[in-house]
PDB file of C-alpha atoms in Angstrom:
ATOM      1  CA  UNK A   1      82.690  25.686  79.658  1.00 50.00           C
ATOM      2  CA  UNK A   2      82.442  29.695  79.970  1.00 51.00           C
ATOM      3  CA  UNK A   3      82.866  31.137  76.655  1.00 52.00           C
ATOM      4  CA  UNK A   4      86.010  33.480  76.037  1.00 51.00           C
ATOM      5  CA  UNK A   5      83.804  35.952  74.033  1.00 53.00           C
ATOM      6  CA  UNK A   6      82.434  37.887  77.072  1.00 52.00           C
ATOM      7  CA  UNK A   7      82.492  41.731  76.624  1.00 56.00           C
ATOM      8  CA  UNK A   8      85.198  43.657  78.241  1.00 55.00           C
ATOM      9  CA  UNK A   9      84.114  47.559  79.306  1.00 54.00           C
ATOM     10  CA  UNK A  10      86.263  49.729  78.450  1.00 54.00           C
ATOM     11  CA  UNK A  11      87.724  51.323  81.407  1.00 54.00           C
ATOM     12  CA  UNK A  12      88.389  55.535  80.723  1.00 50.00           C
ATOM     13  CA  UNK A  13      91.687  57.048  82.254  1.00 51.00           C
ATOM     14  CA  UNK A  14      90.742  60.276  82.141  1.00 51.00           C
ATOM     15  CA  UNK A  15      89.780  61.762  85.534  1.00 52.00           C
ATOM     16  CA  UNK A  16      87.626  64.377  86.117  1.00 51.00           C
ATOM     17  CA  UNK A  17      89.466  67.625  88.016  1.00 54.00           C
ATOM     18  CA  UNK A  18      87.899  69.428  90.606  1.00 50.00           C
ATOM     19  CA  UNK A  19      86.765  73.010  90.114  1.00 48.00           C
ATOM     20  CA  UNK A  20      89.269  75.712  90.995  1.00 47.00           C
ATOM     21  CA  UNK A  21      88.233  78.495  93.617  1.00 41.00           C
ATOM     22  CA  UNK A  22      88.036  80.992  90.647  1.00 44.00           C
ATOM     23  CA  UNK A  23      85.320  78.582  88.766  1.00 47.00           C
ATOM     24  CA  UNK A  24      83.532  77.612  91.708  1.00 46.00           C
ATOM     25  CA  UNK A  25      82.729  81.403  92.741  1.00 51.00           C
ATOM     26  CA  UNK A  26      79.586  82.563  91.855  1.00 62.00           C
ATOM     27  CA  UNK A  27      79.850  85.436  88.928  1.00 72.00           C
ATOM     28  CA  UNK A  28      78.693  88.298  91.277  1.00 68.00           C
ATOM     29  CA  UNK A  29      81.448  87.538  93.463  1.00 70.00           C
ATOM     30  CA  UNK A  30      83.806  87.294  91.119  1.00 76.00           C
ATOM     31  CA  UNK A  31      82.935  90.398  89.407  1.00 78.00           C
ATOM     32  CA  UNK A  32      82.919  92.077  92.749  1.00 72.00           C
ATOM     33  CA  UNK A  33      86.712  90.628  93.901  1.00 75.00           C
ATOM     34  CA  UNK A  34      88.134  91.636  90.392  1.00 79.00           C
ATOM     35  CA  UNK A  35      86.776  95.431  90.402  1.00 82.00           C
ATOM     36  CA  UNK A  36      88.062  95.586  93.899  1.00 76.00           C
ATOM     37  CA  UNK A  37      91.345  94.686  93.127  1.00 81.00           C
ATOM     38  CA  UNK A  38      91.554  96.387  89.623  1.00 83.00           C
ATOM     39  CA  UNK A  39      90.314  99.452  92.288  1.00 81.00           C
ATOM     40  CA  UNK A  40      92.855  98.899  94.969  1.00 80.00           C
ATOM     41  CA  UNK A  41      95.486  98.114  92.361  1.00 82.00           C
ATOM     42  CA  UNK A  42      94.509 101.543  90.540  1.00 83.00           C
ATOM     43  CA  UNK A  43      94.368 103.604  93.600  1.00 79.00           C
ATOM     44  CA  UNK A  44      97.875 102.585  94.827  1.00 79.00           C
ATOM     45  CA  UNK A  45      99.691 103.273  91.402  1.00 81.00           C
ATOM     46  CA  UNK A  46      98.596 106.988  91.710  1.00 81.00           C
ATOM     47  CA  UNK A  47     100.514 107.553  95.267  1.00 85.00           C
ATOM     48  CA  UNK A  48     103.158 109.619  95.999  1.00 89.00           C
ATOM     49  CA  UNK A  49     106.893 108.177  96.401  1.00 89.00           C
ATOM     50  CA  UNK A  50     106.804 107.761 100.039  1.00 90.00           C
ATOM     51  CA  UNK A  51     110.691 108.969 100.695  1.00 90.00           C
ATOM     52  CA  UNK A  52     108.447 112.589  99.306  1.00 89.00           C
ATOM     53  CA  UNK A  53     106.059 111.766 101.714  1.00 90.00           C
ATOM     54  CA  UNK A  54     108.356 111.460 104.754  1.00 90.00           C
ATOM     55  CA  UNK A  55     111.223 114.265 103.482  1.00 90.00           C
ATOM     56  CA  UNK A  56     112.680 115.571 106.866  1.00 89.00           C
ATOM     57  CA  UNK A  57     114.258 118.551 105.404  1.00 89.00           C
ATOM     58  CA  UNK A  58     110.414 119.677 104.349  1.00 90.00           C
ATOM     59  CA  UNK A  59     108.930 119.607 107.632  1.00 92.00           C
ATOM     60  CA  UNK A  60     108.677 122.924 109.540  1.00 92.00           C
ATOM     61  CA  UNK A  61     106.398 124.651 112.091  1.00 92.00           C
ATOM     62  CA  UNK A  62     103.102 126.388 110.680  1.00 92.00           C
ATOM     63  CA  UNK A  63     103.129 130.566 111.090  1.00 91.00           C
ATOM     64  CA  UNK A  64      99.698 130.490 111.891  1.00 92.00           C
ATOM     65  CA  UNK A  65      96.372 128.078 112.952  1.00 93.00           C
ATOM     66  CA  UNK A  66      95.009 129.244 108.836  1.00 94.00           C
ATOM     67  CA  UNK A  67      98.740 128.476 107.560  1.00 93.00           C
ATOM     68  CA  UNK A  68      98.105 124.802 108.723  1.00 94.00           C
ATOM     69  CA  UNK A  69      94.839 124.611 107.344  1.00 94.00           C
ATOM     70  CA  UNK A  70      96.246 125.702 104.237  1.00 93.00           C
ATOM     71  CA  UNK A  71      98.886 123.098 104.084  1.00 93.00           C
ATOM     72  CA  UNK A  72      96.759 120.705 105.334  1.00 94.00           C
ATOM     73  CA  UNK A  73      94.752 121.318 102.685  1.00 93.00           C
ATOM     74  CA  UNK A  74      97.091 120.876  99.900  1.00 92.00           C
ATOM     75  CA  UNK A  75      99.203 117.798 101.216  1.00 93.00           C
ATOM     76  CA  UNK A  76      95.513 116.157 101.444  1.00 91.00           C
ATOM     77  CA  UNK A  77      95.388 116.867  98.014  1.00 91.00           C
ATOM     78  CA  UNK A  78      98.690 115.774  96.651  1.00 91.00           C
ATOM     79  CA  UNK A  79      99.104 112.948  99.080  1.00 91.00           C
ATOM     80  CA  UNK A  80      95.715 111.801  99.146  1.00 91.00           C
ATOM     81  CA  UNK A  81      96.316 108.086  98.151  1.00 91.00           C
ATOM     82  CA  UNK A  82      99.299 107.957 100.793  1.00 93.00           C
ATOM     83  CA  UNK A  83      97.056 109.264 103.390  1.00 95.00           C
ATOM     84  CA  UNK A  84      94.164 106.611 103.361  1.00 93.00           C
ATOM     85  CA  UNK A  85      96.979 104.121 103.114  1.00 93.00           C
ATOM     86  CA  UNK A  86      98.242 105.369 106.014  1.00 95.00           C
ATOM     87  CA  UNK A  87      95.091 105.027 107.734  1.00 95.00           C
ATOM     88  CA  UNK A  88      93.743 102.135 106.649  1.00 94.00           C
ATOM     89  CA  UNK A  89      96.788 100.791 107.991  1.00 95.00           C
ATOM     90  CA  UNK A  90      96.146 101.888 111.553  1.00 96.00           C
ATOM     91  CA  UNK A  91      92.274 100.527 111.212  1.00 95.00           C
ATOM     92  CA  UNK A  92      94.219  97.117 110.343  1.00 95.00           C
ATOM     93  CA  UNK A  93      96.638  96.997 113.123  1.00 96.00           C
ATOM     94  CA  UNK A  94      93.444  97.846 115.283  1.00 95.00           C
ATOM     95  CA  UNK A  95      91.774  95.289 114.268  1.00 95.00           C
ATOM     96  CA  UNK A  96      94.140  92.768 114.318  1.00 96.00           C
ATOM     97  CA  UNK A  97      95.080  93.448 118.090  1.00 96.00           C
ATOM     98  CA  UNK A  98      91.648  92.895 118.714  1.00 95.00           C
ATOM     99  CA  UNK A  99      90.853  90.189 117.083  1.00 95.00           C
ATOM    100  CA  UNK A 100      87.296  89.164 118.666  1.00 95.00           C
ATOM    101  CA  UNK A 101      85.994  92.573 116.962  1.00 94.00           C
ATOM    102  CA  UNK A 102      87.720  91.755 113.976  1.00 95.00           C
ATOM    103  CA  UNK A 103      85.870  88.356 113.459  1.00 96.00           C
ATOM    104  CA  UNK A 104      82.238  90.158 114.496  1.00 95.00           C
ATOM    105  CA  UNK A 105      83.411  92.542 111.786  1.00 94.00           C
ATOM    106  CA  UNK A 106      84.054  89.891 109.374  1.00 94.00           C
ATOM    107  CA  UNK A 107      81.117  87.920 110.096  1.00 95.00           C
ATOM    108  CA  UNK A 108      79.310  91.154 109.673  1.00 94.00           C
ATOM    109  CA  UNK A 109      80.776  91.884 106.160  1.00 92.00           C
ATOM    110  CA  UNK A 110      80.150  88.392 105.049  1.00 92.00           C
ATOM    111  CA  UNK A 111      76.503  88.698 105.843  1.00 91.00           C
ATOM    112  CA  UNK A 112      75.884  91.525 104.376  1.00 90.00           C
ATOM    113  CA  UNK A 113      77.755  89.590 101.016  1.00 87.00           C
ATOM    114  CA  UNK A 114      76.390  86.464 100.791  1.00 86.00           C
ATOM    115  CA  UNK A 115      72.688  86.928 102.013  1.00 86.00           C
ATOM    116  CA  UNK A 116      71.756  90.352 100.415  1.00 84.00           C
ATOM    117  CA  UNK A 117      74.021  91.727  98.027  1.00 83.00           C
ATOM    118  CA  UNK A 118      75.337  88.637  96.551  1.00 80.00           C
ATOM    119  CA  UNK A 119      71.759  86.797  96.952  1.00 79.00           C
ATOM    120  CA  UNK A 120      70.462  85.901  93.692  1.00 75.00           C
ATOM    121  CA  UNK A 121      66.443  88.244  93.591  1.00 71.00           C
ATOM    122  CA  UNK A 122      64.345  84.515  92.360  1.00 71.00           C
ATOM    123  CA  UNK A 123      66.007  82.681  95.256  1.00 77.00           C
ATOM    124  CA  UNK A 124      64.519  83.974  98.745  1.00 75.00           C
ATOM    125  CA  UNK A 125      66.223  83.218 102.041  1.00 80.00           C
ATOM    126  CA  UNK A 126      65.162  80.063 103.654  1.00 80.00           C
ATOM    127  CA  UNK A 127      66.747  79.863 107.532  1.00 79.00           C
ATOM    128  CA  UNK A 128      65.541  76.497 109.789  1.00 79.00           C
ATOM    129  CA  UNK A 129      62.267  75.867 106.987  1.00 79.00           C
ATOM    130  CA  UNK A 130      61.096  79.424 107.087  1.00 80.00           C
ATOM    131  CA  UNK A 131      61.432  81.650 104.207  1.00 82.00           C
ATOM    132  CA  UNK A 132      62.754  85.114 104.789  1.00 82.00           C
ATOM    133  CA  UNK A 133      61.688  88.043 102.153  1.00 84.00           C
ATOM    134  CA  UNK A 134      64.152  91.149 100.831  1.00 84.00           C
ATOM    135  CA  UNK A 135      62.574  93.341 103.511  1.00 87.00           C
ATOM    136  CA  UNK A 136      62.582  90.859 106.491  1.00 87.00           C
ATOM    137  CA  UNK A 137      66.332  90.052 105.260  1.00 87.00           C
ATOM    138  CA  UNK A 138      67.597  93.429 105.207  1.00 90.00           C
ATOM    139  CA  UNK A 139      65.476  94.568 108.538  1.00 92.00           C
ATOM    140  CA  UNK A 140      67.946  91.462 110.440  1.00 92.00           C
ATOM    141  CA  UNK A 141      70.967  93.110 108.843  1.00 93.00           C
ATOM    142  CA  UNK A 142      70.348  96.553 109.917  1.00 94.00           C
ATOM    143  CA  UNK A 143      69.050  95.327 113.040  1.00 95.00           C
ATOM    144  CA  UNK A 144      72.220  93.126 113.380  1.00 94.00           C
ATOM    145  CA  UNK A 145      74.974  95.816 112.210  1.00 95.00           C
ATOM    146  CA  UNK A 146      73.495  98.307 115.048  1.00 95.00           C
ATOM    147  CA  UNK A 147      73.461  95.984 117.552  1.00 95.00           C
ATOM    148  CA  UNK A 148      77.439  94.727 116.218  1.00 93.00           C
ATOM    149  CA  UNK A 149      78.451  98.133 116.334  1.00 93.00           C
ATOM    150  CA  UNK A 150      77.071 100.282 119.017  1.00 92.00           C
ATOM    151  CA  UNK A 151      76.564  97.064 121.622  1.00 92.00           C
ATOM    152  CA  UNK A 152      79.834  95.567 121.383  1.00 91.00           C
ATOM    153  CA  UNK A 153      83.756  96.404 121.128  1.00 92.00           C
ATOM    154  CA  UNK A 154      83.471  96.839 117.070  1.00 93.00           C
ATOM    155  CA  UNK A 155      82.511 100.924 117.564  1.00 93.00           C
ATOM    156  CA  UNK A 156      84.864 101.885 120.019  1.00 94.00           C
ATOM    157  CA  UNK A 157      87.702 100.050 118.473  1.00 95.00           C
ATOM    158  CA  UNK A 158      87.114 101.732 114.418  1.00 95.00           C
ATOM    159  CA  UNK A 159      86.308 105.004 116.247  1.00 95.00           C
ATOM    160  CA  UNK A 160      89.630 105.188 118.387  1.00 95.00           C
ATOM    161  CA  UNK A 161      91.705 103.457 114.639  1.00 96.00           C
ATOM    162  CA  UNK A 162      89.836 106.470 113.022  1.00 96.00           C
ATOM    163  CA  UNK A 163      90.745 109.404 115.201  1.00 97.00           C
ATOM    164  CA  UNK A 164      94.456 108.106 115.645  1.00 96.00           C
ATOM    165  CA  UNK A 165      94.370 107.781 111.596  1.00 96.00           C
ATOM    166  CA  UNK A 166      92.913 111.207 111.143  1.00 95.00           C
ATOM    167  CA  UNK A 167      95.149 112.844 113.766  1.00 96.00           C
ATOM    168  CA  UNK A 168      98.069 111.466 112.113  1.00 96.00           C
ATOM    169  CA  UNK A 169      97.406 112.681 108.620  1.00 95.00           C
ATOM    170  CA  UNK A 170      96.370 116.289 110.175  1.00 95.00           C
ATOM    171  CA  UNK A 171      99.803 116.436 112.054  1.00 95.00           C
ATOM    172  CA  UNK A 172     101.881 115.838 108.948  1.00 95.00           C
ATOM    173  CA  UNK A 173      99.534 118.315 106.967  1.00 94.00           C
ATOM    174  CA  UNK A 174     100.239 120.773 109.226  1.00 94.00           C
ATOM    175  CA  UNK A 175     104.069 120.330 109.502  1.00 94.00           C
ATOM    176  CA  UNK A 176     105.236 119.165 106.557  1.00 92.00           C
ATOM    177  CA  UNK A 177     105.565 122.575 104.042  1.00 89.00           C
ATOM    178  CA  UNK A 178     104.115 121.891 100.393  1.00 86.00           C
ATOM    179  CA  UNK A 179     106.477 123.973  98.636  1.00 77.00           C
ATOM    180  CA  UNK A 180     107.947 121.878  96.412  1.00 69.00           C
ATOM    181  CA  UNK A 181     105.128 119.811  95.444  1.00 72.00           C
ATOM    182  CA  UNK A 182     103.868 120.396  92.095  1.00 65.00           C
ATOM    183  CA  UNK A 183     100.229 119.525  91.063  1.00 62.00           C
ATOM    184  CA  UNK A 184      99.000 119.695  87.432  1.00 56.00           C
ATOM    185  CA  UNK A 185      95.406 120.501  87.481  1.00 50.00           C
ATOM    186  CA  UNK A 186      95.289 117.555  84.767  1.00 50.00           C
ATOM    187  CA  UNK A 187      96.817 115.328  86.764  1.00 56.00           C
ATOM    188  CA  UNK A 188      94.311 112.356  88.639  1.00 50.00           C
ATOM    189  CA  UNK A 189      95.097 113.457  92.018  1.00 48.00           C
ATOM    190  CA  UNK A 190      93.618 116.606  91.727  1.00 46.00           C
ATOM    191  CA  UNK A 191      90.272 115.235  91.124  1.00 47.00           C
ATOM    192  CA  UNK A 192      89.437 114.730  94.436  1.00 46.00           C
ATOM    193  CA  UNK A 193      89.906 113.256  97.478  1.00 45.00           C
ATOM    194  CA  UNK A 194      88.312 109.839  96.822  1.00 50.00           C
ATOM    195  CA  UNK A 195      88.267 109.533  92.992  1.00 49.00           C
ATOM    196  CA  UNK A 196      90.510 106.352  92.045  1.00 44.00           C
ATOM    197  CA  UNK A 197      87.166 104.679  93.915  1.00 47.00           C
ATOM    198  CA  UNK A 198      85.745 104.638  90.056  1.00 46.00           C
ATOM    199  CA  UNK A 199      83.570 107.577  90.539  1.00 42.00           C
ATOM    200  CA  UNK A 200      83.657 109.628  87.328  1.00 42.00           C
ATOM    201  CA  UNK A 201      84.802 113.329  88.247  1.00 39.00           C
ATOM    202  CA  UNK A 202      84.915 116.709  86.058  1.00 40.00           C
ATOM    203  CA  UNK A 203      88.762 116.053  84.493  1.00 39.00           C
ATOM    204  CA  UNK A 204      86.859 112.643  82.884  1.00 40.00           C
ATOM    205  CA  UNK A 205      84.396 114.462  81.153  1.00 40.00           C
ATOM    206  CA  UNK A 206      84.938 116.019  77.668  1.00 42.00           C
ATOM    207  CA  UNK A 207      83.902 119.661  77.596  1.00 41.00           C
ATOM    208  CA  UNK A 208      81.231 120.333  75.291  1.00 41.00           C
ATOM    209  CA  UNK A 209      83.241 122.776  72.809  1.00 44.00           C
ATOM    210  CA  UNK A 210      85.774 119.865  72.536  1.00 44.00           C
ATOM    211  CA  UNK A 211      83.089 117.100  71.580  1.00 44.00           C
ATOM    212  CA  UNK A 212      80.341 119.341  69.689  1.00 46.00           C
ATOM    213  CA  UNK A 213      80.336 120.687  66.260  1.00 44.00           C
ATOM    214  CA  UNK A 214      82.771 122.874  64.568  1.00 46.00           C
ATOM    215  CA  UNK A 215      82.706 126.769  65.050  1.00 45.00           C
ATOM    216  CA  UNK A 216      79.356 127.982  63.924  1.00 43.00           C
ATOM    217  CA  UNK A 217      78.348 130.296  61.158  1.00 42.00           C
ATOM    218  CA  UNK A 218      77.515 134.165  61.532  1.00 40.00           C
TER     219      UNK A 218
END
C-alpha cells in the first residue's frame, strides 16, 4: 500500500510582475528623459499668452529697415519662448510630411543615445564579434551623421523647416509694434534668448556686495 504521509510542496500564489518601462530604463536614460521634460516643462511655463502674441490691433508697418530691427529685437526678447515654439513646430510638421527623413533622423538620434552617450565607459562596443573602442565608435557616428545629413533628404528638409521658421518669427518682429509689452529686467525672459535650457545666466548669480561681508571699516 502507498503510504498517505507523502510530503505535499507548498505551492506560492504570489506571482512575480514584470518590470515597468520606468524600472527597466537604464538610470542615464532616465535621468536624461526627466531633465528634458522638467526642461521643456520649464521653458513653456515662461511663454507669453499667445492671444498677446497674435493681438491684431498691435500689428503695424515698420517706419524704417532699423525700426524693424529694433522691434525685432525686442519681441525676440519678450516672446522668445513663443518663438522657438513656433518653430519647432514648423521643423515637426516638416518632418512629419517627410517621414523617410524623419526615421533617418530618428535612427540617427538613437545612435548617437544608446551607443555613445548612454554607453556605459567599462563596457566597449562589440558589433558581429569585433570590439569597437570610444574613438572608432564616435569616428562611425560622425562619419554616419555627415553622410545622413549632407547625402540624403535630412539637410535640405531641416534647412528649408529652418528658414520658413526663422522667416516667420522675423515677419512678426518686424510688424507687430512692442509698445505695450512690459519687460522687468528681473524677470527670466530677459536673460536671454535660450536660458530656460538650464544654463545659469547673470540674473542667477548673487552680486558680490549682496553675498560678502558687511560694510567695511575706515
Amino acid at each position: 500500500m502507498v503510504s498517505s504521509d507523502s510530503h505535499v510542496l507548498p505551492v506560492s500564489t504570489t506571482t512575480t510582475q514584470p518590470p515597468t518601462l520606468t524600472e527597466s530604463q537604464p538610470p542615464a536614460v532616465r535621468a536624461f528623459a526627466n531633465r528634458f521634460t522638467e526642461t521643456v516643462r520649464d521653458g513653456l511655463s515662461r511663454s507669453r499668452p499667445w492671444s498677446e502674441l497674435l493681438n491684431r490691433s498691435a500689428f503695424t508697418k515698420p517706419d524704417s529697415i532699423s525700426h524693424a530691427a529694433l522691434r525685432l529685437r525686442k519681441n525676440s526678447t519678450y516672446f522668445r519662448v513663443n518663438y522657438l515654439c513656433i518653430v519647432s513646430l514648423i521643423l515637426a510638421f516638416s518632418l512629419l510630411a517627410h517621414p523617410f527623413s524623419l526615421v533617418l533622423l530618428l535612427c540617427l538620434a538613437a545612435s548617437w543615445l544608446f551607443l555613445y552617450l548612454f554607453r556605459p565607459a567599462d563596457q566597449p562596443l562589440i558589433l558581429f564579434g569585433r570590439s569597437f573602442s570610444d574613438l572608432e565608435t564616435l569616428g562611425a557616428l560622425i562619419l554616419s551623421t555627415i553622410v545622413v545629413i549632407f547625402f540624403t533628404s535630412v539637410g535640405s528638409v531641416l534647412i528649408s523647416a529652418l528658414m520658413v521658421g526663422v522667416a516667420t518669427v522675423c515677419v512678426h518682429g518686424a510688424f507687430r509694434a512692442p509698445d505695450d509689452l512690459f519687460l522687468d529686467e528681473h524677470d527670466p525672459a530677459a536673460a536671454g534668448f535660450l536660458s530656460f535650457i538650464g544654463v545659469p545666466t547673470s540674473s542667477s548669480v548673487p552680486s558680490a556686495n549682496s553675498s560678502g561681508s558687511g560694510p567695511s571699516s575706515v
